[in-house]
Amino acid sequence: MAQLSERAASGSCQPGENAEAEAAKLNQSALEFMLGAQKMMLEELIFFGDEMLERTRIEMQIFNEFVTKMAGAHSVRDVRTMYQQCGEHQLDFFRRDSERLFKHSERMIATTSKLIKGLPLN
């Protein structure tokens, strides 16, 4: 009995202290994970809004170009040329949009990996 009180007085009760430290570490890592996930979701919403605005702007520009060329077409040959050029612009837009989406997906995978590993996001 005297030995137990001596151990308690000397501070050798490590298991309780270690458990508290471990619980604090787990709580801290859970908090960091949740904050990281929240930050990632917010960044995704901002990215989505920006992408939709940019996509709308480009689509309007392509449509405006189409209407302008359609108004300037005076023959079947001009209409065929106009459709060909506008089709090329649309395909180019899809290509750039797909590349942007691919790069964004790579960035999301890297960010998610960092978040799961517990590394800082920035």
mmCIF file of N, CA and C in Angstrom:
data_model
loop_
_atom_site.group_PDB
_atom_site.id
_atom_site.type_symbol
_atom_site.label_atom_id
_atom_site.label_comp_id
_atom_site.label_asym_id
_atom_site.label_seq_id
_atom_site.Cartn_x
_atom_site.Cartn_y
_atom_site.Cartn_z
ATOM 1 N N MET A 1 0.823 -1.175 0.000
ATOM 2 C CA MET A 1 0.000 0.000 0.000
ATOM 3 C C MET A 1 0.871 1.244 0.000
ATOM 4 N N ALA A 2 1.936 1.212 0.757
ATOM 5 C CA ALA A 2 2.848 2.339 0.830
ATOM 6 C C ALA A 2 3.537 2.543 -0.512
ATOM 7 N N GLN A 3 3.776 1.408 -1.215
ATOM 8 C CA GLN A 3 4.432 1.518 -2.519
ATOM 9 C C GLN A 3 3.521 2.217 -3.531
ATOM 10 N N LEU A 4 2.233 1.940 -3.481
ATOM 11 C CA LEU A 4 1.286 2.581 -4.394
ATOM 12 C C LEU A 4 1.236 4.081 -4.160
ATOM 13 N N SER A 5 1.200 4.498 -2.908
ATOM 14 C CA SER A 5 1.159 5.924 -2.636
ATOM 15 C C SER A 5 2.469 6.599 -2.999
ATOM 16 N N GLU A 6 3.584 5.865 -2.867
ATOM 17 C CA GLU A 6 4.884 6.424 -3.276
ATOM 18 C C GLU A 6 4.937 6.587 -4.799
ATOM 19 N N ARG A 7 4.417 5.588 -5.521
ATOM 20 C CA ARG A 7 4.397 5.686 -6.987
ATOM 21 C C ARG A 7 3.502 6.828 -7.452
ATOM 22 N N ALA A 8 2.372 6.979 -6.796
ATOM 23 C CA ALA A 8 1.456 8.061 -7.154
ATOM 24 C C ALA A 8 2.094 9.408 -6.868
ATOM 25 N N ALA A 9 2.823 9.514 -5.761
ATOM 26 C CA ALA A 9 3.478 10.772 -5.409
ATOM 27 C C ALA A 9 4.647 11.068 -6.332
ATOM 28 N N SER A 10 5.322 10.026 -6.793
ATOM 29 C CA SER A 10 6.483 10.258 -7.655
ATOM 30 C C SER A 10 6.094 10.529 -9.097
ATOM 31 N N GLY A 11 4.841 10.299 -9.448
ATOM 32 C CA GLY A 11 4.396 10.599 -10.817
ATOM 33 C C GLY A 11 4.641 9.476 -11.780
ATOM 34 N N SER A 12 4.802 8.270 -11.285
ATOM 35 C CA SER A 12 5.058 7.152 -12.184
ATOM 36 C C SER A 12 3.776 6.502 -12.679
ATOM 37 N N CYS A 13 2.655 7.138 -12.517
ATOM 38 C CA CYS A 13 1.378 6.632 -13.038
ATOM 39 C C CYS A 13 1.271 7.015 -14.505
ATOM 40 N N GLN A 14 2.076 6.425 -15.318
ATOM 41 C CA GLN A 14 2.148 6.747 -16.734
ATOM 42 C C GLN A 14 0.933 6.306 -17.544
ATOM 43 N N PRO A 15 0.324 5.162 -17.251
ATOM 44 C CA PRO A 15 -0.765 4.720 -18.121
ATOM 45 C C PRO A 15 -1.900 5.734 -18.231
ATOM 46 N N GLY A 16 -2.301 6.358 -17.146
ATOM 47 C CA GLY A 16 -3.375 7.345 -17.192
ATOM 48 C C GLY A 16 -2.970 8.580 -17.972
ATOM 49 N N GLU A 17 -1.751 9.003 -17.747
ATOM 50 C CA GLU A 17 -1.255 10.191 -18.458
ATOM 51 C C GLU A 17 -1.101 9.901 -19.949
ATOM 52 N N ASN A 18 -0.606 8.708 -20.268
ATOM 53 C CA ASN A 18 -0.462 8.337 -21.681
ATOM 54 C C ASN A 18 -1.823 8.250 -22.362
ATOM 55 N N ALA A 19 -2.797 7.739 -21.650
ATOM 56 C CA ALA A 19 -4.131 7.639 -22.226
ATOM 57 C C ALA A 19 -4.700 9.030 -22.506
ATOM 58 N N GLU A 20 -4.476 9.951 -21.587
ATOM 59 C CA GLU A 20 -4.951 11.313 -21.807
ATOM 60 C C GLU A 20 -4.237 11.958 -22.981
ATOM 61 N N ALA A 21 -2.937 11.730 -23.075
ATOM 62 C CA ALA A 21 -2.163 12.293 -24.189
ATOM 63 C C ALA A 21 -2.619 11.691 -25.518
ATOM 64 N N GLU A 22 -2.849 10.374 -25.515
ATOM 65 C CA GLU A 22 -3.322 9.715 -26.735
ATOM 66 C C GLU A 22 -4.698 10.237 -27.133
ATOM 67 N N ALA A 23 -5.577 10.406 -26.144
ATOM 68 C CA ALA A 23 -6.921 10.926 -26.429
ATOM 69 C C ALA A 23 -6.833 12.340 -26.988
ATOM 70 N N ALA A 24 -5.933 13.147 -26.439
ATOM 71 C CA ALA A 24 -5.758 14.512 -26.934
ATOM 72 C C ALA A 24 -5.237 14.505 -28.372
ATOM 73 N N LYS A 25 -4.289 13.599 -28.660
ATOM 74 C CA LYS A 25 -3.760 13.493 -30.025
ATOM 75 C C LYS A 25 -4.853 13.066 -31.003
ATOM 76 N N LEU A 26 -5.650 12.083 -30.587
ATOM 77 C CA LEU A 26 -6.738 11.621 -31.452
ATOM 78 C C LEU A 26 -7.761 12.722 -31.687
ATOM 79 N N ASN A 27 -8.087 13.445 -30.629
ATOM 80 C CA ASN A 27 -9.030 14.554 -30.784
ATOM 81 C C ASN A 27 -8.471 15.621 -31.714
ATOM 82 N N GLN A 28 -7.179 15.911 -31.567
ATOM 83 C CA GLN A 28 -6.537 16.929 -32.411
ATOM 84 C C GLN A 28 -6.536 16.482 -33.871
ATOM 85 N N SER A 29 -6.188 15.213 -34.115
ATOM 86 C CA SER A 29 -6.162 14.736 -35.500
ATOM 87 C C SER A 29 -7.574 14.686 -36.096
ATOM 88 N N ALA A 30 -8.569 14.329 -35.283
ATOM 89 C CA ALA A 30 -9.953 14.332 -35.772
ATOM 90 C C ALA A 30 -10.395 15.749 -36.110
ATOM 91 N N LEU A 31 -10.026 16.697 -35.267
ATOM 92 C CA LEU A 31 -10.363 18.096 -35.517
ATOM 93 C C LEU A 31 -9.696 18.601 -36.791
ATOM 94 N N GLU A 32 -8.416 18.270 -36.962
ATOM 95 C CA GLU A 32 -7.700 18.690 -38.168
ATOM 96 C C GLU A 32 -8.318 18.062 -39.410
ATOM 97 N N PHE A 33 -8.723 16.797 -39.296
ATOM 98 C CA PHE A 33 -9.361 16.131 -40.427
ATOM 99 C C PHE A 33 -10.673 16.819 -40.791
ATOM 100 N N MET A 34 -11.488 17.104 -39.802
ATOM 101 C CA MET A 34 -12.782 17.738 -40.053
ATOM 102 C C MET A 34 -12.600 19.149 -40.631
ATOM 103 N N LEU A 35 -11.659 19.906 -40.087
ATOM 104 C CA LEU A 35 -11.412 21.248 -40.621
ATOM 105 C C LEU A 35 -10.870 21.177 -42.045
ATOM 106 N N GLY A 36 -9.996 20.206 -42.300
ATOM 107 C CA GLY A 36 -9.470 20.023 -43.649
ATOM 108 C C GLY A 36 -10.560 19.646 -44.632
ATOM 109 N N ALA A 37 -11.452 18.753 -44.210
ATOM 110 C CA ALA A 37 -12.564 18.352 -45.078
ATOM 111 C C ALA A 37 -13.490 19.533 -45.348
ATOM 112 N N GLN A 38 -13.734 20.334 -44.311
ATOM 113 C CA GLN A 38 -14.588 21.508 -44.476
ATOM 114 C C GLN A 38 -13.940 22.510 -45.434
ATOM 115 N N LYS A 39 -12.645 22.718 -45.280
ATOM 116 C CA LYS A 39 -11.925 23.642 -46.164
ATOM 117 C C LYS A 39 -11.970 23.136 -47.606
ATOM 118 N N MET A 40 -11.795 21.824 -47.767
ATOM 119 C CA MET A 40 -11.821 21.255 -49.106
ATOM 120 C C MET A 40 -13.200 21.420 -49.743
ATOM 121 N N MET A 41 -14.254 21.214 -48.981
ATOM 122 C CA MET A 41 -15.612 21.378 -49.505
ATOM 123 C C MET A 41 -15.872 22.831 -49.899
ATOM 124 N N LEU A 42 -15.424 23.757 -49.082
ATOM 125 C CA LEU A 42 -15.605 25.177 -49.402
ATOM 126 C C LEU A 42 -14.852 25.536 -50.679
ATOM 127 N N GLU A 43 -13.617 25.050 -50.791
ATOM 128 C CA GLU A 43 -12.836 25.314 -52.001
ATOM 129 C C GLU A 43 -13.521 24.718 -53.228
ATOM 130 N N GLU A 44 -14.131 23.546 -53.064
ATOM 131 C CA GLU A 44 -14.853 22.925 -54.174
ATOM 132 C C GLU A 44 -16.046 23.764 -54.605
ATOM 133 N N LEU A 45 -16.782 24.294 -53.643
ATOM 134 C CA LEU A 45 -17.931 25.139 -53.981
ATOM 135 C C LEU A 45 -17.482 26.403 -54.711
ATOM 136 N N ILE A 46 -16.407 26.996 -54.262
ATOM 137 C CA ILE A 46 -15.880 28.190 -54.924
ATOM 138 C C ILE A 46 -15.404 27.841 -56.328
ATOM 139 N N PHE A 47 -14.678 26.730 -56.444
ATOM 140 C CA PHE A 47 -14.185 26.295 -57.748
ATOM 141 C C PHE A 47 -15.355 26.035 -58.700
ATOM 142 N N PHE A 48 -16.393 25.357 -58.209
ATOM 143 C CA PHE A 48 -17.555 25.043 -59.030
ATOM 144 C C PHE A 48 -18.232 26.322 -59.528
ATOM 145 N N GLY A 49 -18.406 27.298 -58.633
ATOM 146 C CA GLY A 49 -19.017 28.569 -59.033
ATOM 147 C C GLY A 49 -18.203 29.287 -60.089
ATOM 148 N N ASP A 50 -16.876 29.332 -59.878
ATOM 149 C CA ASP A 50 -16.003 29.983 -60.856
ATOM 150 C C ASP A 50 -16.040 29.267 -62.202
ATOM 151 N N GLU A 51 -16.027 27.937 -62.168
ATOM 152 C CA GLU A 51 -16.062 27.162 -63.412
ATOM 153 C C GLU A 51 -17.371 27.368 -64.163
ATOM 154 N N MET A 52 -18.467 27.419 -63.444
ATOM 155 C CA MET A 52 -19.759 27.618 -64.103
ATOM 156 C C MET A 52 -19.831 29.010 -64.736
ATOM 157 N N LEU A 53 -19.322 30.010 -64.055
ATOM 158 C CA LEU A 53 -19.296 31.351 -64.640
ATOM 159 C C LEU A 53 -18.414 31.402 -65.880
ATOM 160 N N GLU A 54 -17.246 30.784 -65.803
ATOM 161 C CA GLU A 54 -16.327 30.769 -66.947
ATOM 162 C C GLU A 54 -16.935 29.997 -68.115
ATOM 163 N N ARG A 55 -17.559 28.870 -67.823
ATOM 164 C CA ARG A 55 -18.182 28.066 -68.874
ATOM 165 C C ARG A 55 -19.323 28.837 -69.544
ATOM 166 N N THR A 56 -20.133 29.520 -68.745
ATOM 167 C CA THR A 56 -21.238 30.312 -69.289
ATOM 168 C C THR A 56 -20.708 31.439 -70.166
ATOM 169 N N ARG A 57 -19.634 32.089 -69.710
ATOM 170 C CA ARG A 57 -19.048 33.179 -70.488
ATOM 171 C C ARG A 57 -18.551 32.664 -71.842
ATOM 172 N N ILE A 58 -17.884 31.529 -71.846
ATOM 173 C CA ILE A 58 -17.343 30.979 -73.088
ATOM 174 C C ILE A 58 -18.472 30.525 -74.011
ATOM 175 N N GLU A 59 -19.500 29.878 -73.442
ATOM 176 C CA GLU A 59 -20.643 29.450 -74.258
ATOM 177 C C GLU A 59 -21.346 30.650 -74.893
ATOM 178 N N MET A 60 -21.488 31.724 -74.144
ATOM 179 C CA MET A 60 -22.110 32.938 -74.690
ATOM 180 C C MET A 60 -21.253 33.531 -75.799
ATOM 181 N N GLN A 61 -19.951 33.493 -75.621
ATOM 182 C CA GLN A 61 -19.041 34.006 -76.643
ATOM 183 C C GLN A 61 -19.166 33.168 -77.918
ATOM 184 N N ILE A 62 -19.216 31.842 -77.780
ATOM 185 C CA ILE A 62 -19.361 30.970 -78.950
ATOM 186 C C ILE A 62 -20.713 31.197 -79.620
ATOM 187 N N PHE A 63 -21.767 31.329 -78.820
ATOM 188 C CA PHE A 63 -23.099 31.569 -79.386
ATOM 189 C C PHE A 63 -23.146 32.915 -80.101
ATOM 190 N N ASN A 64 -22.519 33.940 -79.514
ATOM 191 C CA ASN A 64 -22.478 35.262 -80.139
ATOM 192 C C ASN A 64 -21.742 35.192 -81.477
ATOM 193 N N GLU A 65 -20.652 34.456 -81.509
ATOM 194 C CA GLU A 65 -19.906 34.285 -82.758
ATOM 195 C C GLU A 65 -20.761 33.554 -83.795
ATOM 196 N N PHE A 66 -21.509 32.539 -83.348
ATOM 197 C CA PHE A 66 -22.388 31.796 -84.251
ATOM 198 C C PHE A 66 -23.457 32.708 -84.856
ATOM 199 N N VAL A 67 -24.100 33.513 -84.022
ATOM 200 C CA VAL A 67 -25.160 34.403 -84.499
ATOM 201 C C VAL A 67 -24.584 35.434 -85.470
ATOM 202 N N THR A 68 -23.432 35.970 -85.161
ATOM 203 C CA THR A 68 -22.798 36.958 -86.034
ATOM 204 C C THR A 68 -22.481 36.353 -87.401
ATOM 205 N N LYS A 69 -21.913 35.149 -87.395
ATOM 206 C CA LYS A 69 -21.575 34.506 -88.661
ATOM 207 C C LYS A 69 -22.831 34.089 -89.430
ATOM 208 N N MET A 70 -23.850 33.680 -88.699
ATOM 209 C CA MET A 70 -25.101 33.291 -89.355
ATOM 210 C C MET A 70 -25.732 34.501 -90.045
ATOM 211 N N ALA A 71 -25.665 35.656 -89.399
ATOM 212 C CA ALA A 71 -26.223 36.868 -89.993
ATOM 213 C C ALA A 71 -25.413 37.302 -91.215
ATOM 214 N N GLY A 72 -24.116 36.976 -91.206
ATOM 215 C CA GLY A 72 -23.257 37.381 -92.320
ATOM 216 C C GLY A 72 -23.234 36.376 -93.462
ATOM 217 N N ALA A 73 -23.834 35.203 -93.269
ATOM 218 C CA ALA A 73 -23.828 34.174 -94.319
ATOM 219 C C ALA A 73 -24.855 34.526 -95.384
ATOM 220 N N HIS A 74 -24.399 34.529 -96.654
ATOM 221 C CA HIS A 74 -25.292 34.895 -97.758
ATOM 222 C C HIS A 74 -25.516 33.750 -98.742
ATOM 223 N N SER A 75 -24.836 32.641 -98.515
ATOM 224 C CA SER A 75 -25.007 31.524 -99.433
ATOM 225 C C SER A 75 -24.885 30.212 -98.655
ATOM 226 N N VAL A 76 -25.196 29.126 -99.342
ATOM 227 C CA VAL A 76 -25.102 27.808 -98.705
ATOM 228 C C VAL A 76 -23.647 27.504 -98.344
ATOM 229 N N ARG A 77 -22.727 27.918 -99.197
ATOM 230 C CA ARG A 77 -21.304 27.703 -98.934
ATOM 231 C C ARG A 77 -20.875 28.458 -97.672
ATOM 232 N N ASP A 78 -21.352 29.690 -97.497
ATOM 233 C CA ASP A 78 -21.022 30.474 -96.306
ATOM 234 C C ASP A 78 -21.585 29.810 -95.034
ATOM 235 N N VAL A 79 -22.807 29.262 -95.154
ATOM 236 C CA VAL A 79 -23.423 28.596 -93.997
ATOM 237 C C VAL A 79 -22.625 27.341 -93.637
ATOM 238 N N ARG A 80 -22.215 26.573 -94.659
ATOM 239 C CA ARG A 80 -21.425 25.364 -94.407
ATOM 240 C C ARG A 80 -20.096 25.724 -93.755
ATOM 241 N N THR A 81 -19.434 26.736 -94.232
ATOM 242 C CA THR A 81 -18.164 27.195 -93.650
ATOM 243 C C THR A 81 -18.377 27.657 -92.213
ATOM 244 N N MET A 82 -19.461 28.388 -92.001
ATOM 245 C CA MET A 82 -19.773 28.888 -90.671
ATOM 246 C C MET A 82 -19.989 27.732 -89.695
ATOM 247 N N TYR A 83 -20.764 26.721 -90.104
ATOM 248 C CA TYR A 83 -21.002 25.559 -89.242
ATOM 249 C C TYR A 83 -19.704 24.817 -88.947
ATOM 250 N N GLN A 84 -18.836 24.719 -89.938
ATOM 251 C CA GLN A 84 -17.562 24.039 -89.748
ATOM 252 C C GLN A 84 -16.702 24.786 -88.733
ATOM 253 N N GLN A 85 -16.596 26.090 -88.878
ATOM 254 C CA GLN A 85 -15.787 26.884 -87.948
ATOM 255 C C GLN A 85 -16.362 26.855 -86.531
ATOM 256 N N CYS A 86 -17.678 26.990 -86.411
ATOM 257 C CA CYS A 86 -18.301 26.975 -85.083
ATOM 258 C C CYS A 86 -18.186 25.594 -84.440
ATOM 259 N N GLY A 87 -18.259 24.551 -85.251
ATOM 260 C CA GLY A 87 -18.068 23.199 -84.726
ATOM 261 C C GLY A 87 -16.664 23.003 -84.198
ATOM 262 N N GLU A 88 -15.676 23.543 -84.920
ATOM 263 C CA GLU A 88 -14.286 23.461 -84.457
ATOM 264 C C GLU A 88 -14.110 24.214 -83.141
ATOM 265 N N HIS A 89 -14.736 25.386 -83.027
ATOM 266 C CA HIS A 89 -14.654 26.155 -81.783
ATOM 267 C C HIS A 89 -15.281 25.374 -80.620
ATOM 268 N N GLN A 90 -16.424 24.736 -80.911
ATOM 269 C CA GLN A 90 -17.101 23.969 -79.867
ATOM 270 C C GLN A 90 -16.251 22.778 -79.437
ATOM 271 N N LEU A 91 -15.646 22.081 -80.392
ATOM 272 C CA LEU A 91 -14.770 20.957 -80.051
ATOM 273 C C LEU A 91 -13.553 21.419 -79.245
ATOM 274 N N ASP A 92 -13.000 22.556 -79.613
ATOM 275 C CA ASP A 92 -11.873 23.113 -78.871
ATOM 276 C C ASP A 92 -12.289 23.453 -77.437
ATOM 277 N N PHE A 93 -13.495 23.986 -77.301
ATOM 278 C CA PHE A 93 -14.017 24.295 -75.973
ATOM 279 C C PHE A 93 -14.156 23.025 -75.138
ATOM 280 N N PHE A 94 -14.699 21.959 -75.723
ATOM 281 C CA PHE A 94 -14.844 20.692 -75.010
ATOM 282 C C PHE A 94 -13.487 20.127 -74.611
ATOM 283 N N ARG A 95 -12.505 20.251 -75.498
ATOM 284 C CA ARG A 95 -11.160 19.757 -75.196
ATOM 285 C C ARG A 95 -10.569 20.499 -74.004
ATOM 286 N N ARG A 96 -10.652 21.833 -74.029
ATOM 287 C CA ARG A 96 -10.114 22.624 -72.914
ATOM 288 C C ARG A 96 -10.861 22.346 -71.621
ATOM 289 N N ASP A 97 -12.177 22.182 -71.742
ATOM 290 C CA ASP A 97 -12.991 21.898 -70.565
ATOM 291 C C ASP A 97 -12.617 20.538 -69.972
ATOM 292 N N SER A 98 -12.387 19.547 -70.818
ATOM 293 C CA SER A 98 -11.987 18.213 -70.347
ATOM 294 C C SER A 98 -10.613 18.252 -69.696
ATOM 295 N N GLU A 99 -9.682 19.001 -70.270
ATOM 296 C CA GLU A 99 -8.357 19.130 -69.669
ATOM 297 C C GLU A 99 -8.434 19.789 -68.299
ATOM 298 N N ARG A 100 -9.263 20.835 -68.180
ATOM 299 C CA ARG A 100 -9.446 21.504 -66.891
ATOM 300 C C ARG A 100 -10.028 20.547 -65.863
ATOM 301 N N LEU A 101 -11.007 19.772 -66.282
ATOM 302 C CA LEU A 101 -11.633 18.809 -65.387
ATOM 303 C C LEU A 101 -10.638 17.742 -64.949
ATOM 304 N N PHE A 102 -9.807 17.273 -65.868
ATOM 305 C CA PHE A 102 -8.797 16.267 -65.543
ATOM 306 C C PHE A 102 -7.784 16.821 -64.546
ATOM 307 N N LYS A 103 -7.298 18.039 -64.777
ATOM 308 C CA LYS A 103 -6.338 18.647 -63.851
ATOM 309 C C LYS A 103 -6.963 18.857 -62.476
ATOM 310 N N HIS A 104 -8.228 19.246 -62.466
ATOM 311 C CA HIS A 104 -8.915 19.444 -61.194
ATOM 312 C C HIS A 104 -9.070 18.118 -60.454
ATOM 313 N N SER A 105 -9.376 17.060 -61.186
ATOM 314 C CA SER A 105 -9.509 15.743 -60.567
ATOM 315 C C SER A 105 -8.190 15.286 -59.959
ATOM 316 N N GLU A 106 -7.087 15.524 -60.662
ATOM 317 C CA GLU A 106 -5.774 15.185 -60.113
ATOM 318 C C GLU A 106 -5.508 15.957 -58.821
ATOM 319 N N ARG A 107 -5.855 17.228 -58.824
ATOM 320 C CA ARG A 107 -5.647 18.064 -57.637
ATOM 321 C C ARG A 107 -6.507 17.571 -56.470
ATOM 322 N N MET A 108 -7.739 17.165 -56.767
ATOM 323 C CA MET A 108 -8.624 16.662 -55.716
ATOM 324 C C MET A 108 -8.113 15.356 -55.122
ATOM 325 N N ILE A 109 -7.593 14.486 -55.969
ATOM 326 C CA ILE A 109 -7.047 13.224 -55.472
ATOM 327 C C ILE A 109 -5.846 13.492 -54.580
ATOM 328 N N ALA A 110 -4.971 14.401 -54.995
ATOM 329 C CA ALA A 110 -3.801 14.738 -54.175
ATOM 330 C C ALA A 110 -4.218 15.366 -52.851
ATOM 331 N N THR A 111 -5.194 16.258 -52.876
ATOM 332 C CA THR A 111 -5.663 16.907 -51.650
ATOM 333 C C THR A 111 -6.309 15.902 -50.717
ATOM 334 N N THR A 112 -7.111 15.003 -51.266
ATOM 335 C CA THR A 112 -7.758 13.977 -50.445
ATOM 336 C C THR A 112 -6.717 13.054 -49.823
ATOM 337 N N SER A 113 -5.686 12.702 -50.578
ATOM 338 C CA SER A 113 -4.618 11.864 -50.040
ATOM 339 C C SER A 113 -3.909 12.554 -48.885
ATOM 340 N N LYS A 114 -3.608 13.846 -49.064
ATOM 341 C CA LYS A 114 -2.968 14.594 -47.980
ATOM 342 C C LYS A 114 -3.862 14.647 -46.754
ATOM 343 N N LEU A 115 -5.148 14.841 -46.977
ATOM 344 C CA LEU A 115 -6.087 14.934 -45.860
ATOM 345 C C LEU A 115 -6.163 13.614 -45.096
ATOM 346 N N ILE A 116 -6.193 12.507 -45.823
ATOM 347 C CA ILE A 116 -6.278 11.203 -45.177
ATOM 348 C C ILE A 116 -4.972 10.872 -44.453
ATOM 349 N N LYS A 117 -3.830 11.251 -45.040
ATOM 350 C CA LYS A 117 -2.539 10.974 -44.407
ATOM 351 C C LYS A 117 -2.266 11.889 -43.214
ATOM 352 N N GLY A 118 -3.045 12.964 -43.104
ATOM 353 C CA GLY A 118 -2.844 13.886 -41.987
ATOM 354 C C GLY A 118 -1.826 14.974 -42.282
ATOM 355 N N LEU A 119 -1.470 15.143 -43.539
ATOM 356 C CA LEU A 119 -0.519 16.182 -43.927
ATOM 357 C C LEU A 119 -1.247 17.504 -44.084
ATOM 358 N N PRO A 120 -0.532 18.625 -43.943
ATOM 359 C CA PRO A 120 -1.190 19.925 -44.159
ATOM 360 C C PRO A 120 -1.613 20.072 -45.613
ATOM 361 N N LEU A 121 -2.775 20.749 -45.812
ATOM 362 C CA LEU A 121 -3.321 20.872 -47.163
ATOM 363 C C LEU A 121 -2.547 21.855 -48.028
ATOM 364 N N ASN A 122 -1.898 22.810 -47.436
ATOM 365 C CA ASN A 122 -1.171 23.805 -48.258
ATOM 366 C C ASN A 122 0.283 23.600 -48.183
#
